[in-house]
Tab-separated table of C-alpha atoms in Angstrom:
chain	number	residue	atom	x	y	z
E	1	UNK	CA	-18.207	10.265	25.528
E	2	UNK	CA	-14.344	9.781	25.275
E	3	UNK	CA	-13.045	11.890	22.281
E	4	UNK	CA	-9.697	12.781	21.064
E	5	UNK	CA	-8.869	15.683	18.648
E	6	UNK	CA	-5.584	16.267	16.992
E	7	UNK	CA	-4.172	19.308	15.216
E	8	UNK	CA	-3.038	20.358	12.704
E	9	UNK	CA	-3.976	17.521	10.254
E	10	UNK	CA	-0.893	17.993	8.387
E	11	UNK	CA	2.333	19.819	8.938
E	12	UNK	CA	5.272	20.531	6.698
E	13	UNK	CA	8.585	21.601	8.277
E	14	UNK	CA	12.057	22.345	7.148
E	15	UNK	CA	14.769	20.254	8.518
E	16	UNK	CA	15.842	21.775	11.836
E	17	UNK	CA	12.535	23.876	12.212
E	18	UNK	CA	11.047	22.876	15.673
E	19	UNK	CA	7.314	22.646	16.150
E	20	UNK	CA	4.647	21.073	18.232
E	21	UNK	CA	1.620	18.695	17.670
E	22	UNK	CA	-1.634	19.157	19.688
E	23	UNK	CA	-3.840	16.520	21.065
E	24	UNK	CA	-7.041	17.658	22.937
E	25	UNK	CA	-8.934	15.005	24.803
E	26	UNK	CA	-12.177	14.590	26.697
E	27	UNK	CA	-12.283	11.522	28.978
E	28	UNK	CA	-13.874	10.577	32.269
E	29	UNK	CA	-10.925	9.800	34.349
E	30	UNK	CA	-7.583	9.775	32.412
E	31	UNK	CA	-5.947	6.516	32.692
E	32	UNK	CA	-3.314	7.124	30.319
E	33	UNK	CA	-2.535	9.218	27.025
E	34	UNK	CA	-0.475	7.563	24.435
E	35	UNK	CA	1.521	8.788	21.458
E	36	UNK	CA	2.349	6.582	18.632
E	37	UNK	CA	4.338	6.992	15.348
E	38	UNK	CA	2.938	5.179	12.214
E	39	UNK	CA	4.918	4.876	9.001
E	40	UNK	CA	2.990	4.328	5.691
E	41	UNK	CA	1.714	0.622	5.458
E	42	UNK	CA	2.873	-0.137	8.983
E	43	UNK	CA	1.284	-0.696	12.419
E	44	UNK	CA	1.702	2.147	15.021
E	45	UNK	CA	4.800	2.217	16.929
E	46	UNK	CA	4.692	3.090	20.453
E	47	UNK	CA	6.429	6.413	21.681
E	48	UNK	CA	5.160	7.579	25.132
E	49	UNK	CA	2.464	7.130	27.711
E	50	UNK	CA	1.549	10.060	29.978
E	51	UNK	CA	-0.574	9.489	33.061
E	52	UNK	CA	-0.831	12.858	34.951
E	53	UNK	CA	-0.914	16.655	34.330
E	54	UNK	CA	2.545	17.988	34.268
E	55	UNK	CA	4.168	14.861	33.342
E	56	UNK	CA	6.850	14.966	30.644
E	57	UNK	CA	8.722	12.180	28.640
E	58	UNK	CA	11.470	12.561	26.141
E	59	UNK	CA	12.902	10.384	23.411
E	60	UNK	CA	15.565	11.745	21.142
E	61	UNK	CA	14.119	14.743	19.239
E	62	UNK	CA	10.704	14.094	20.579
E	63	UNK	CA	9.160	15.346	24.021
E	64	UNK	CA	5.599	14.842	25.113
E	65	UNK	CA	3.761	16.737	27.772
E	66	UNK	CA	0.427	16.615	29.342
E	67	UNK	CA	-2.076	19.037	30.843
E	68	UNK	CA	-5.603	18.190	32.171
E	69	UNK	CA	-7.206	18.898	28.834
E	70	UNK	CA	-4.420	18.448	26.048
E	71	UNK	CA	-1.095	16.828	25.170
E	72	UNK	CA	1.776	18.290	23.136
E	73	UNK	CA	4.253	16.458	21.110
E	74	UNK	CA	7.324	18.824	20.727
E	75	UNK	CA	9.722	17.943	17.810
E	76	UNK	CA	13.053	19.759	18.211
E	77	UNK	CA	15.324	20.210	15.132
E	78	UNK	CA	13.499	17.398	13.114
E	79	UNK	CA	15.126	15.332	10.579
E	80	UNK	CA	13.608	13.897	7.215
E	81	UNK	CA	13.453	10.505	9.142
E	82	UNK	CA	10.994	11.885	11.442
E	83	UNK	CA	8.453	12.134	8.789
E	84	UNK	CA	5.334	9.971	9.757
E	85	UNK	CA	1.930	10.175	11.029
E	86	UNK	CA	1.639	10.927	14.704
E	87	UNK	CA	-1.273	9.462	16.426
E	88	UNK	CA	-2.638	10.419	19.971
E	89	UNK	CA	-4.998	8.072	22.100
E	90	UNK	CA	-6.479	7.800	25.490
E	91	UNK	CA	-7.419	4.691	27.434
E	92	UNK	CA	-11.151	4.421	27.896
E	93	UNK	CA	-13.279	1.868	29.596
E	94	UNK	CA	-12.434	-1.833	29.252
E	95	UNK	CA	-8.998	-0.655	28.449
E	96	UNK	CA	-10.151	0.505	24.958
E	97	UNK	CA	-7.739	2.801	23.234
E	98	UNK	CA	-9.510	5.701	21.460
E	99	UNK	CA	-7.475	7.370	18.784
E	100	UNK	CA	-7.373	10.875	17.262
E	101	UNK	CA	-7.248	11.186	13.420
E	102	UNK	CA	-3.495	11.828	13.643
E	103	UNK	CA	-1.163	14.526	12.235
E	104	UNK	CA	0.829	13.854	9.130
E	105	UNK	CA	4.282	15.295	9.489
E	106	UNK	CA	6.577	15.911	6.517
E	107	UNK	CA	10.060	17.084	7.244
E	108	UNK	CA	11.959	18.422	4.130
E	109	UNK	CA	15.902	18.602	3.721
Z	1	UNK	CA	9.517	-11.318	24.950
Z	2	UNK	CA	6.093	-10.701	23.699
Z	3	UNK	CA	5.383	-10.602	20.126
Z	4	UNK	CA	2.140	-10.201	17.929
Z	5	UNK	CA	1.655	-11.816	14.567
Z	6	UNK	CA	-0.801	-10.819	12.133
Z	7	UNK	CA	-1.526	-12.260	8.812
Z	8	UNK	CA	-1.842	-12.078	5.890
Z	9	UNK	CA	-0.048	-8.707	4.941
Z	10	UNK	CA	-2.138	-7.949	1.920
Z	11	UNK	CA	-5.315	-9.391	0.524
Z	12	UNK	CA	-7.375	-8.671	-2.551
Z	13	UNK	CA	-10.872	-10.218	-2.270
Z	14	UNK	CA	-13.951	-10.030	-4.473
Z	15	UNK	CA	-17.318	-8.619	-3.257
Z	16	UNK	CA	-19.373	-11.396	-1.642
Z	17	UNK	CA	-16.520	-13.634	-0.690
Z	18	UNK	CA	-15.626	-14.517	2.821
Z	19	UNK	CA	-12.889	-13.101	5.064
Z	20	UNK	CA	-10.862	-14.464	7.809
Z	21	UNK	CA	-7.801	-12.529	9.424
Z	22	UNK	CA	-5.839	-13.876	12.252
Z	23	UNK	CA	-3.734	-12.494	14.781
Z	24	UNK	CA	-1.801	-14.287	17.573
Z	25	UNK	CA	0.258	-13.111	20.565
Z	26	UNK	CA	3.214	-14.828	22.074
Z	27	UNK	CA	5.029	-14.550	25.289
Z	28	UNK	CA	1.896	-13.445	27.534
Z	29	UNK	CA	-1.198	-14.707	29.084
Z	30	UNK	CA	-4.788	-13.313	29.231
Z	31	UNK	CA	-4.181	-10.292	27.164
Z	32	UNK	CA	-6.762	-7.900	26.110
Z	33	UNK	CA	-7.079	-8.155	22.303
Z	34	UNK	CA	-8.341	-5.377	19.773
Z	35	UNK	CA	-9.153	-5.204	16.154
Z	36	UNK	CA	-8.959	-1.720	14.427
Z	37	UNK	CA	-9.557	-0.557	11.109
Z	38	UNK	CA	-7.884	2.419	9.532
Z	39	UNK	CA	-9.213	4.163	6.384
Z	40	UNK	CA	-6.892	5.927	3.925
Z	41	UNK	CA	-5.365	8.994	5.711
Z	42	UNK	CA	-7.704	8.575	8.791
Z	43	UNK	CA	-7.276	7.555	12.418
Z	44	UNK	CA	-7.803	4.118	13.841
Z	45	UNK	CA	-11.520	3.068	14.575
Z	46	UNK	CA	-12.172	0.250	17.107
Z	47	UNK	CA	-14.036	-2.755	15.818
Z	48	UNK	CA	-13.876	-5.377	18.326
Z	49	UNK	CA	-12.283	-6.111	21.663
Z	50	UNK	CA	-12.000	-9.026	23.949
Z	51	UNK	CA	-10.920	-9.261	27.685
Z	52	UNK	CA	-10.927	-13.162	27.618
Z	53	UNK	CA	-11.629	-16.483	25.855
Z	54	UNK	CA	-14.976	-16.302	24.156
Z	55	UNK	CA	-15.804	-12.882	25.163
Z	56	UNK	CA	-16.306	-10.387	22.108
Z	57	UNK	CA	-17.590	-6.788	22.266
Z	58	UNK	CA	-18.484	-4.982	19.368
Z	59	UNK	CA	-17.926	-1.217	18.872
Z	60	UNK	CA	-19.821	-0.628	15.670
Z	61	UNK	CA	-22.594	-2.301	13.794
Z	62	UNK	CA	-21.038	-3.690	10.628
Z	63	UNK	CA	-20.522	-6.648	8.050
Z	64	UNK	CA	-17.690	-8.276	10.260
Z	65	UNK	CA	-17.476	-10.533	13.265
Z	66	UNK	CA	-14.817	-11.565	15.781
Z	67	UNK	CA	-13.967	-14.542	17.684
Z	68	UNK	CA	-11.425	-15.534	20.350
Z	69	UNK	CA	-11.096	-19.424	20.325
Z	70	UNK	CA	-7.819	-19.506	22.305
Z	71	UNK	CA	-6.336	-17.223	24.921
Z	72	UNK	CA	-3.809	-15.574	22.463
Z	73	UNK	CA	-5.801	-15.828	19.161
Z	74	UNK	CA	-8.100	-13.423	17.858
Z	75	UNK	CA	-9.797	-13.717	14.465
Z	76	UNK	CA	-11.687	-11.124	12.329
Z	77	UNK	CA	-14.242	-12.570	9.945
Z	78	UNK	CA	-16.869	-11.811	7.383
Z	79	UNK	CA	-19.292	-14.108	5.492
Z	80	UNK	CA	-19.754	-11.741	2.540
Z	81	UNK	CA	-17.508	-8.856	2.021
Z	82	UNK	CA	-18.492	-5.499	0.842
Z	83	UNK	CA	-16.525	-2.833	-0.976
Z	84	UNK	CA	-16.809	-0.604	2.067
Z	85	UNK	CA	-14.817	-3.285	4.101
Z	86	UNK	CA	-11.655	-2.313	2.253
Z	87	UNK	CA	-8.995	-0.858	4.713
Z	88	UNK	CA	-6.079	-1.425	6.898
Z	89	UNK	CA	-6.818	-3.766	9.805
Z	90	UNK	CA	-4.695	-3.790	12.819
Z	91	UNK	CA	-4.645	-6.295	15.699
Z	92	UNK	CA	-3.251	-5.025	19.155
Z	93	UNK	CA	-2.856	-6.205	22.708
Z	94	UNK	CA	-2.360	-5.044	26.259
Z	95	UNK	CA	-2.423	-6.389	29.659
Z	96	UNK	CA	-5.315	-5.151	31.683
Z	97	UNK	CA	-3.131	-6.070	34.950
Z	98	UNK	CA	-0.694	-3.397	33.944
Z	99	UNK	CA	-0.873	0.375	32.919
Z	100	UNK	CA	1.532	-0.145	30.142
Z	101	UNK	CA	1.211	0.490	26.363
Z	102	UNK	CA	-0.661	-1.412	23.574
Z	103	UNK	CA	1.364	-3.224	21.031
Z	104	UNK	CA	0.169	-3.429	17.456
Z	105	UNK	CA	0.615	-5.932	14.860
Z	106	UNK	CA	2.017	-4.971	11.330
Z	107	UNK	CA	-1.623	-4.957	9.769
Z	108	UNK	CA	-3.546	-6.461	6.793
Z	109	UNK	CA	-4.238	-4.197	3.835
Z	110	UNK	CA	-7.688	-5.520	2.527
Z	111	UNK	CA	-8.701	-4.576	-0.830
Z	112	UNK	CA	-12.393	-5.735	-1.774
Z	113	UNK	CA	-12.900	-5.434	-5.505
């Protein structure tokens, strides 16, 4: 069964304090691993898609990496506006997107 | 460009009342469509998905149903709401012919009282 586990559940950082979020996955034949950002009361906003081990993608202070069993979302020198819930998901059969529970990130000035 | 519309944004309904949430996609054809529910502080749980008109697959047994009367329209319904149906409902689409991302609507906050 396809499964996604994210850690930690919540993360509190000081502004400028870099860190990483983890996403471990189990899927029969990876056809895409997705990272989304979700602000309170809003729909998830697409960040990255990764398809193969070793792939990396960057956007501003965010960098996503992928291995055969997990993905990391690295946040470099975060700002308060990076505070959000970050969701990881894998594409399963019938193009279903299977999500982890998310990591709630709070960046304090 | 492709857009997805979801309404209403918020809804407060009494227990036992019916429900109809609508989602429409513009600017594309034959999308795969999905309904997710998110409980407070939790991840997204897939409820229904559809790969074509009139085709609906259910992921979990529940008090809800879905329909796809047109190519770009996806409706989530209930005949009698339960308290446990409260949550944040999200519609999403993707194209099966492409390996691209999924786009989500802005969501409906449903509170059953």
